[in-house]
Amino acid sequence: MKRRKFITVVGGMAATWPFAGHAQQSTKLHQIGVLSLGRGDKSDASLKTLDAFVPALRVLGYTEGKNVAFYRKFADGDEDKLNEYAQEFVTHRVDAIVALATPAVRAAKKATSTIPIVGIGMADPVDDELASSLARPGGNVTGTAFLGPELVSKRLQLLKEIVPGLSHVVVLWHPRAYGERTMKGMLNEIESAARSLGASFQLVPADSPADLESAFAELAKARADGLVVFPSPMLYSQYSRIVPFAEKNRLPTIYAAREGVELGGLVSYGVNLPDLSRATAIYLDRILKGATPAELPIQQPTKFELVVNLKAAKALGLAAGRDSLLTADEVFE
């Protein structure tokens, strides 16, 4: 099957703040801050998610430089930088902040309680105390969520189907990726799933991109039968490092996002994040037209995709199960 082609942003993003003269234009130039924990270069898998947002806005009538200006800030895994950039947006009085995933939304909310914040792919906005409820956010945050803890056990079950002899699993996780309750939910899910499958598991933490090399050493030392990469904006941005490690160490790995498979990984299960990003664009449009985040229910995904890489399976000496292939949304051959 052919790999899906993602839409990329046409033209470069504005790198500086607008001149005062822009305020004299007959068409209002909406100033939008875009905040991400990723790196913002081609090796950053999360960039595809952000790149899907702008073309979706274009369909809604927004043309960069004409009626909207974007100012993108990438923290490269540094949460202190996230806070700094969020405060910079507040200082420059942007009209709204588009934040990719929970850490960026958290930083933006810490910086302002009045500027609208549109979150792309939050884990659990309620447990992470970003919104009062999904139906009535009640503050300045709205957007889309991807169901963080709920899919953890399903991923381990799918990995077990592809690796029948799975008995010991390593889990690469970012302990501070989300709020305490959300992370606890993920840990409870993996523990429960491992118990039901008769497998043991070992947690290997990475708090930042700089920690990955030591985490890789620990993962290799564990000699596990498989690897589960937990959802995490930081880990997502580092897929270009994680996938080659797993391949080199012949470690069957399941990812939370399809980009892991697109880079050569074995399997992924979760929401299509670029699609979620496109859906989030509608929220910014409504806010720029006068709606408030408090009145816009946070959207949860209704569809999840299973993506399997047969080439990677064959290289690992694995035969993807018939059930997995029949239910897969996309198969790379």
Short mmCIF file of C-alpha atoms in Angstrom, two decimals:
data_model
loop_
_atom_site.label_atom_id
_atom_site.label_comp_id
_atom_site.label_asym_id
_atom_site.label_seq_id
_atom_site.Cartn_x
_atom_site.Cartn_y
_atom_site.Cartn_z
CA MET A 1 0.00 0.00 0.00
CA LYS A 2 1.18 3.48 -0.71
CA ARG A 3 2.40 5.65 2.09
CA ARG A 4 0.12 8.60 2.85
CA LYS A 5 1.47 11.93 1.65
CA PHE A 6 1.31 14.66 4.24
CA ILE A 7 0.61 18.30 3.40
CA THR A 8 3.54 20.58 4.19
CA VAL A 9 3.55 24.29 4.82
CA VAL A 10 4.14 26.35 1.70
CA GLY A 11 6.59 29.16 2.30
CA GLY A 12 8.57 30.07 5.38
CA MET A 13 7.06 31.15 8.65
CA ALA A 14 7.52 34.74 9.77
CA ALA A 15 10.49 34.95 12.12
CA THR A 16 10.02 38.43 13.49
CA TRP A 17 7.21 40.35 15.11
CA PRO A 18 5.05 42.52 12.77
CA PHE A 19 5.74 46.19 12.19
CA ALA A 20 3.29 48.70 13.62
CA GLY A 21 2.19 49.50 10.09
CA HIS A 22 0.38 46.17 9.88
CA ALA A 23 -2.27 47.53 12.22
CA GLN A 24 -3.25 50.02 9.50
CA GLN A 25 -4.19 47.31 7.04
CA SER A 26 -7.87 47.13 6.16
CA THR A 27 -7.82 43.38 6.86
CA LYS A 28 -6.90 42.52 10.42
CA LEU A 29 -3.65 40.60 10.68
CA HIS A 30 -4.22 38.01 13.40
CA GLN A 31 -1.03 37.29 15.33
CA ILE A 32 -0.73 33.65 16.36
CA GLY A 33 1.97 32.18 18.57
CA VAL A 34 2.82 28.53 17.81
CA LEU A 35 4.51 26.63 20.62
CA SER A 36 6.15 23.19 20.53
CA LEU A 37 8.47 21.12 22.69
CA GLY A 38 10.05 19.70 19.53
CA ARG A 39 13.07 20.75 17.52
CA GLY A 40 11.36 22.16 14.46
CA ASP A 41 13.70 20.64 11.87
CA LYS A 42 13.14 17.82 9.40
CA SER A 43 14.32 15.20 11.90
CA ASP A 44 11.46 16.16 14.24
CA ALA A 45 8.48 13.85 13.62
CA SER A 46 6.15 16.24 15.42
CA LEU A 47 6.77 18.90 12.75
CA LYS A 48 4.42 17.00 10.43
CA THR A 49 1.62 17.56 12.90
CA LEU A 50 2.21 21.32 13.00
CA ASP A 51 2.69 21.47 9.23
CA ALA A 52 -0.83 20.09 8.77
CA PHE A 53 -2.39 22.96 10.73
CA VAL A 54 -1.62 25.90 8.43
CA PRO A 55 -2.99 24.43 5.16
CA ALA A 56 -6.17 23.52 7.06
CA LEU A 57 -6.50 27.16 8.09
CA ARG A 58 -5.93 28.23 4.50
CA VAL A 59 -9.01 26.25 3.50
CA LEU A 60 -10.92 28.26 6.11
CA GLY A 61 -9.88 31.54 4.48
CA TYR A 62 -6.62 32.47 6.22
CA THR A 63 -3.63 33.49 4.14
CA GLU A 64 -0.28 33.93 5.81
CA GLY A 65 0.90 37.55 5.60
CA LYS A 66 -2.53 38.77 4.55
CA ASN A 67 -4.84 38.09 7.49
CA VAL A 68 -2.75 35.86 9.74
CA ALA A 69 0.87 35.78 10.92
CA PHE A 70 2.49 32.82 12.71
CA TYR A 71 5.42 32.99 15.12
CA ARG A 72 6.79 29.54 15.78
CA LYS A 73 8.90 28.67 18.80
CA PHE A 74 10.52 25.27 19.35
CA ALA A 75 11.93 24.39 22.77
CA ASP A 76 14.05 21.39 21.70
CA GLY A 77 12.93 19.34 24.70
CA ASP A 78 13.61 22.14 27.22
CA GLU A 79 10.52 22.92 29.32
CA ASP A 80 12.15 26.07 30.69
CA LYS A 81 12.31 27.37 27.12
CA LEU A 82 8.65 26.51 26.68
CA ASN A 83 7.79 28.77 29.62
CA GLU A 84 10.04 31.52 28.28
CA TYR A 85 8.51 31.40 24.81
CA ALA A 86 4.97 31.34 26.19
CA GLN A 87 5.71 34.47 28.20
CA GLU A 88 7.14 36.08 25.07
CA PHE A 89 3.84 35.51 23.27
CA VAL A 90 2.02 37.15 26.15
CA THR A 91 4.37 40.15 26.09
CA HIS A 92 3.74 40.64 22.39
CA ARG A 93 -0.03 40.29 22.92
CA VAL A 94 -0.74 37.63 20.33
CA ASP A 95 -4.38 37.00 19.51
CA ALA A 96 -4.13 33.30 20.30
CA ILE A 97 -1.58 30.59 21.09
CA VAL A 98 -1.57 27.28 19.24
CA ALA A 99 0.22 24.75 21.44
CA LEU A 100 1.29 21.28 20.31
CA ALA A 101 0.54 18.72 23.04
CA THR A 102 0.17 18.97 26.79
CA PRO A 103 3.58 20.41 27.84
CA ALA A 104 3.22 23.39 25.48
CA VAL A 105 -0.41 23.93 26.53
CA ARG A 106 0.66 23.77 30.17
CA ALA A 107 3.36 26.39 29.62
CA ALA A 108 0.95 28.67 27.76
CA LYS A 109 -1.70 28.36 30.45
CA LYS A 110 0.88 29.15 33.11
CA ALA A 111 1.76 32.33 31.22
CA THR A 112 -1.78 33.60 30.60
CA SER A 113 -5.35 33.08 31.75
CA THR A 114 -6.84 35.44 29.16
CA ILE A 115 -5.25 34.79 25.75
CA PRO A 116 -7.06 31.89 24.01
CA ILE A 117 -5.02 28.69 23.84
CA VAL A 118 -5.76 26.03 21.21
CA GLY A 119 -4.16 22.71 22.10
CA ILE A 120 -3.34 20.13 19.45
CA GLY A 121 -3.35 16.54 20.73
CA MET A 122 -3.50 16.98 24.48
CA ALA A 123 -3.33 13.76 26.52
CA ASP A 124 -6.01 14.24 29.19
CA PRO A 125 -6.90 17.93 29.59
CA VAL A 126 -9.07 17.28 32.65
CA ASP A 127 -6.64 15.11 34.63
CA ASP A 128 -3.84 17.47 33.64
CA GLU A 129 -5.89 20.37 35.04
CA LEU A 130 -6.00 22.28 31.78
CA ALA A 131 -9.81 22.25 31.58
CA SER A 132 -12.71 21.75 33.96
CA SER A 133 -14.33 19.21 31.65
CA LEU A 134 -14.22 18.17 28.02
CA ALA A 135 -17.73 19.44 27.33
CA ARG A 136 -17.24 22.73 29.19
CA PRO A 137 -13.52 23.62 29.38
CA GLY A 138 -14.37 26.65 31.49
CA GLY A 139 -11.13 28.57 30.94
CA ASN A 140 -8.91 29.75 28.10
CA VAL A 141 -7.91 26.30 26.79
CA THR A 142 -9.70 24.20 24.17
CA GLY A 143 -8.70 22.02 21.22
CA THR A 144 -8.23 18.27 20.71
CA ALA A 145 -7.15 15.34 22.88
CA PHE A 146 -5.71 11.97 21.87
CA LEU A 147 -6.63 9.73 24.83
CA GLY A 148 -3.29 9.13 26.56
CA PRO A 149 -3.65 6.29 29.09
CA GLU A 150 -6.54 4.50 27.40
CA LEU A 151 -4.49 3.08 24.50
CA VAL A 152 -1.44 1.86 26.43
CA SER A 153 -2.76 -1.64 27.12
CA LYS A 154 -3.96 -2.03 23.52
CA ARG A 155 -0.46 -1.31 22.22
CA LEU A 156 1.06 -4.04 24.38
CA GLN A 157 -1.60 -6.50 23.21
CA LEU A 158 -0.84 -5.69 19.58
CA LEU A 159 2.89 -6.13 20.14
CA LYS A 160 2.18 -9.52 21.71
CA GLU A 161 0.27 -10.56 18.57
CA ILE A 162 3.23 -9.72 16.37
CA VAL A 163 5.84 -11.12 18.81
CA PRO A 164 4.16 -14.32 20.10
CA GLY A 165 7.05 -15.21 22.43
CA LEU A 166 6.91 -11.84 24.18
CA SER A 167 7.68 -12.34 27.88
CA HIS A 168 9.79 -9.34 28.92
CA VAL A 169 9.04 -5.81 27.71
CA VAL A 170 10.90 -2.56 28.15
CA VAL A 171 8.99 0.70 28.24
CA LEU A 172 10.64 3.94 27.19
CA TRP A 173 8.84 6.78 28.93
CA HIS A 174 9.12 10.46 29.76
CA PRO A 175 8.00 10.66 33.42
CA ARG A 176 7.00 14.34 33.25
CA ALA A 177 5.39 14.27 29.81
CA TYR A 178 1.95 14.93 31.26
CA GLY A 179 0.35 15.57 34.63
CA GLU A 180 0.77 13.24 37.58
CA ARG A 181 -2.66 11.62 37.24
CA THR A 182 -2.24 11.03 33.51
CA MET A 183 1.18 9.44 33.95
CA LYS A 184 -0.12 7.28 36.78
CA GLY A 185 -2.94 6.15 34.49
CA MET A 186 -0.42 5.07 31.85
CA LEU A 187 1.63 3.13 34.39
CA ASN A 188 -1.48 1.39 35.72
CA GLU A 189 -2.48 0.43 32.18
CA ILE A 190 0.88 -1.09 31.24
CA GLU A 191 1.06 -2.97 34.54
CA SER A 192 -2.42 -4.39 34.10
CA ALA A 193 -1.81 -5.33 30.45
CA ALA A 194 1.52 -7.02 31.22
CA ARG A 195 -0.07 -9.02 34.03
CA SER A 196 -2.93 -10.22 31.82
CA LEU A 197 -0.46 -11.26 29.10
CA GLY A 198 1.85 -13.04 31.54
CA ALA A 199 4.72 -10.69 30.73
CA SER A 200 7.10 -8.66 32.86
CA PHE A 201 7.98 -5.08 32.09
CA GLN A 202 10.81 -2.68 32.88
CA LEU A 203 10.47 1.10 32.84
CA VAL A 204 13.34 3.09 31.34
CA PRO A 205 12.98 6.87 31.82
CA ALA A 206 14.22 9.74 29.67
CA ASP A 207 13.51 13.24 30.97
CA SER A 208 15.00 15.07 27.98
CA PRO A 209 16.64 14.41 24.61
CA ALA A 210 20.01 14.48 26.38
CA ASP A 211 18.95 11.45 28.44
CA LEU A 212 18.25 9.23 25.46
CA GLU A 213 21.76 7.84 25.05
CA SER A 214 21.85 6.55 28.64
CA ALA A 215 18.29 5.26 28.19
CA PHE A 216 19.37 3.41 25.03
CA ALA A 217 22.21 1.77 26.96
CA GLU A 218 19.77 0.59 29.62
CA LEU A 219 17.30 -0.67 27.02
CA ALA A 220 20.01 -2.66 25.26
CA LYS A 221 21.21 -4.11 28.55
CA ALA A 222 17.71 -5.33 29.42
CA ARG A 223 17.69 -7.85 26.53
CA ALA A 224 13.92 -7.60 26.25
CA ASP A 225 11.64 -9.21 23.71
CA GLY A 226 9.98 -5.95 22.77
CA LEU A 227 9.80 -2.21 23.37
CA VAL A 228 6.81 0.03 24.00
CA VAL A 229 7.40 3.75 23.44
CA PHE A 230 5.01 5.68 25.66
CA PRO A 231 3.18 8.73 24.32
CA SER A 232 5.28 11.85 24.90
CA PRO A 233 5.79 15.02 22.86
CA MET A 234 9.50 14.89 23.66
CA LEU A 235 9.87 11.23 22.60
CA TYR A 236 7.72 11.90 19.54
CA SER A 237 10.16 14.58 18.41
CA GLN A 238 13.00 12.05 18.89
CA TYR A 239 11.57 9.21 16.77
CA SER A 240 14.39 9.77 14.28
CA ARG A 241 16.79 8.58 17.01
CA ILE A 242 14.62 5.91 18.60
CA VAL A 243 13.75 4.03 15.40
CA PRO A 244 17.39 3.43 14.30
CA PHE A 245 18.27 2.32 17.85
CA ALA A 246 15.46 -0.25 17.85
CA GLU A 247 16.45 -1.47 14.38
CA LYS A 248 20.15 -1.78 15.29
CA ASN A 249 19.31 -3.75 18.43
CA ARG A 250 16.70 -5.89 16.68
CA LEU A 251 14.11 -4.80 19.20
CA PRO A 252 10.47 -5.12 18.05
CA THR A 253 8.89 -1.78 18.92
CA ILE A 254 5.42 -0.29 18.97
CA TYR A 255 4.97 3.48 18.75
CA ALA A 256 2.12 5.78 19.71
CA ALA A 257 2.16 7.55 16.34
CA ARG A 258 2.42 6.41 12.73
CA GLU A 259 5.53 8.52 12.15
CA GLY A 260 7.50 5.82 13.96
CA VAL A 261 6.55 3.34 11.23
CA GLU A 262 7.13 5.86 8.47
CA LEU A 263 10.71 6.16 9.71
CA GLY A 264 11.14 2.37 9.48
CA GLY A 265 9.70 1.14 12.80
CA LEU A 266 7.67 -2.04 13.20
CA VAL A 267 4.18 -0.99 14.28
CA SER A 268 2.15 1.90 15.65
CA TYR A 269 -1.30 2.33 17.11
CA GLY A 270 -3.00 5.60 17.92
CA VAL A 271 -4.68 8.66 16.50
CA ASN A 272 -3.42 10.18 13.25
CA LEU A 273 -1.89 13.35 14.69
CA PRO A 274 -1.72 15.38 11.45
CA ASP A 275 -5.43 14.64 10.97
CA LEU A 276 -6.04 15.76 14.54
CA SER A 277 -4.10 18.94 13.80
CA ARG A 278 -6.26 19.68 10.78
CA ALA A 279 -9.37 19.23 12.91
CA THR A 280 -7.95 21.62 15.51
CA ALA A 281 -7.70 24.43 12.95
CA ILE A 282 -11.48 24.85 13.17
CA TYR A 283 -11.10 25.89 16.80
CA LEU A 284 -8.72 28.72 15.98
CA ASP A 285 -11.04 29.89 13.22
CA ARG A 286 -13.99 30.06 15.61
CA ILE A 287 -11.95 31.88 18.26
CA LEU A 288 -10.73 34.47 15.76
CA LYS A 289 -14.37 35.01 14.82
CA GLY A 290 -15.33 35.75 18.41
CA ALA A 291 -15.91 32.43 20.20
CA THR A 292 -14.29 31.83 23.59
CA PRO A 293 -12.42 28.61 24.50
CA ALA A 294 -14.69 28.12 27.51
CA GLU A 295 -17.63 27.47 25.18
CA LEU A 296 -15.85 25.14 22.74
CA PRO A 297 -15.92 21.47 23.85
CA ILE A 298 -12.58 19.67 23.62
CA GLN A 299 -12.75 17.09 20.85
CA GLN A 300 -11.68 13.49 21.38
CA PRO A 301 -10.76 11.21 18.47
CA THR A 302 -13.22 8.56 17.33
CA LYS A 303 -10.82 6.68 15.05
CA PHE A 304 -7.47 5.07 15.75
CA GLU A 305 -5.15 3.56 13.19
CA LEU A 306 -2.97 0.50 13.21
CA VAL A 307 0.05 0.81 10.92
CA VAL A 308 2.32 -2.20 10.27
CA ASN A 309 5.69 -2.34 8.53
CA LEU A 310 6.09 -5.76 6.89
CA LYS A 311 9.63 -4.98 5.80
CA ALA A 312 10.65 -4.32 9.40
CA ALA A 313 8.83 -7.47 10.54
CA LYS A 314 10.70 -9.62 8.01
CA ALA A 315 14.04 -8.06 9.02
CA LEU A 316 13.28 -9.08 12.62
CA GLY A 317 12.29 -12.61 11.59
CA LEU A 318 8.66 -11.96 12.57
CA ALA A 319 5.52 -12.93 10.72
CA ALA A 320 2.84 -10.34 11.33
CA GLY A 321 -0.31 -12.10 12.51
CA ARG A 322 -3.25 -12.53 10.18
CA ASP A 323 -5.51 -10.60 12.56
CA SER A 324 -3.08 -7.68 12.68
CA LEU A 325 -2.87 -7.49 8.91
CA LEU A 326 -6.61 -7.74 8.46
CA THR A 327 -7.29 -4.94 10.92
CA ALA A 328 -4.36 -2.72 9.89
CA ASP A 329 -5.29 0.64 8.41
CA GLU A 330 -2.06 0.74 6.45
CA VAL A 331 0.66 -1.79 5.70
CA PHE A 332 4.13 -0.84 4.48
CA GLU A 333 5.69 -3.54 2.30
#
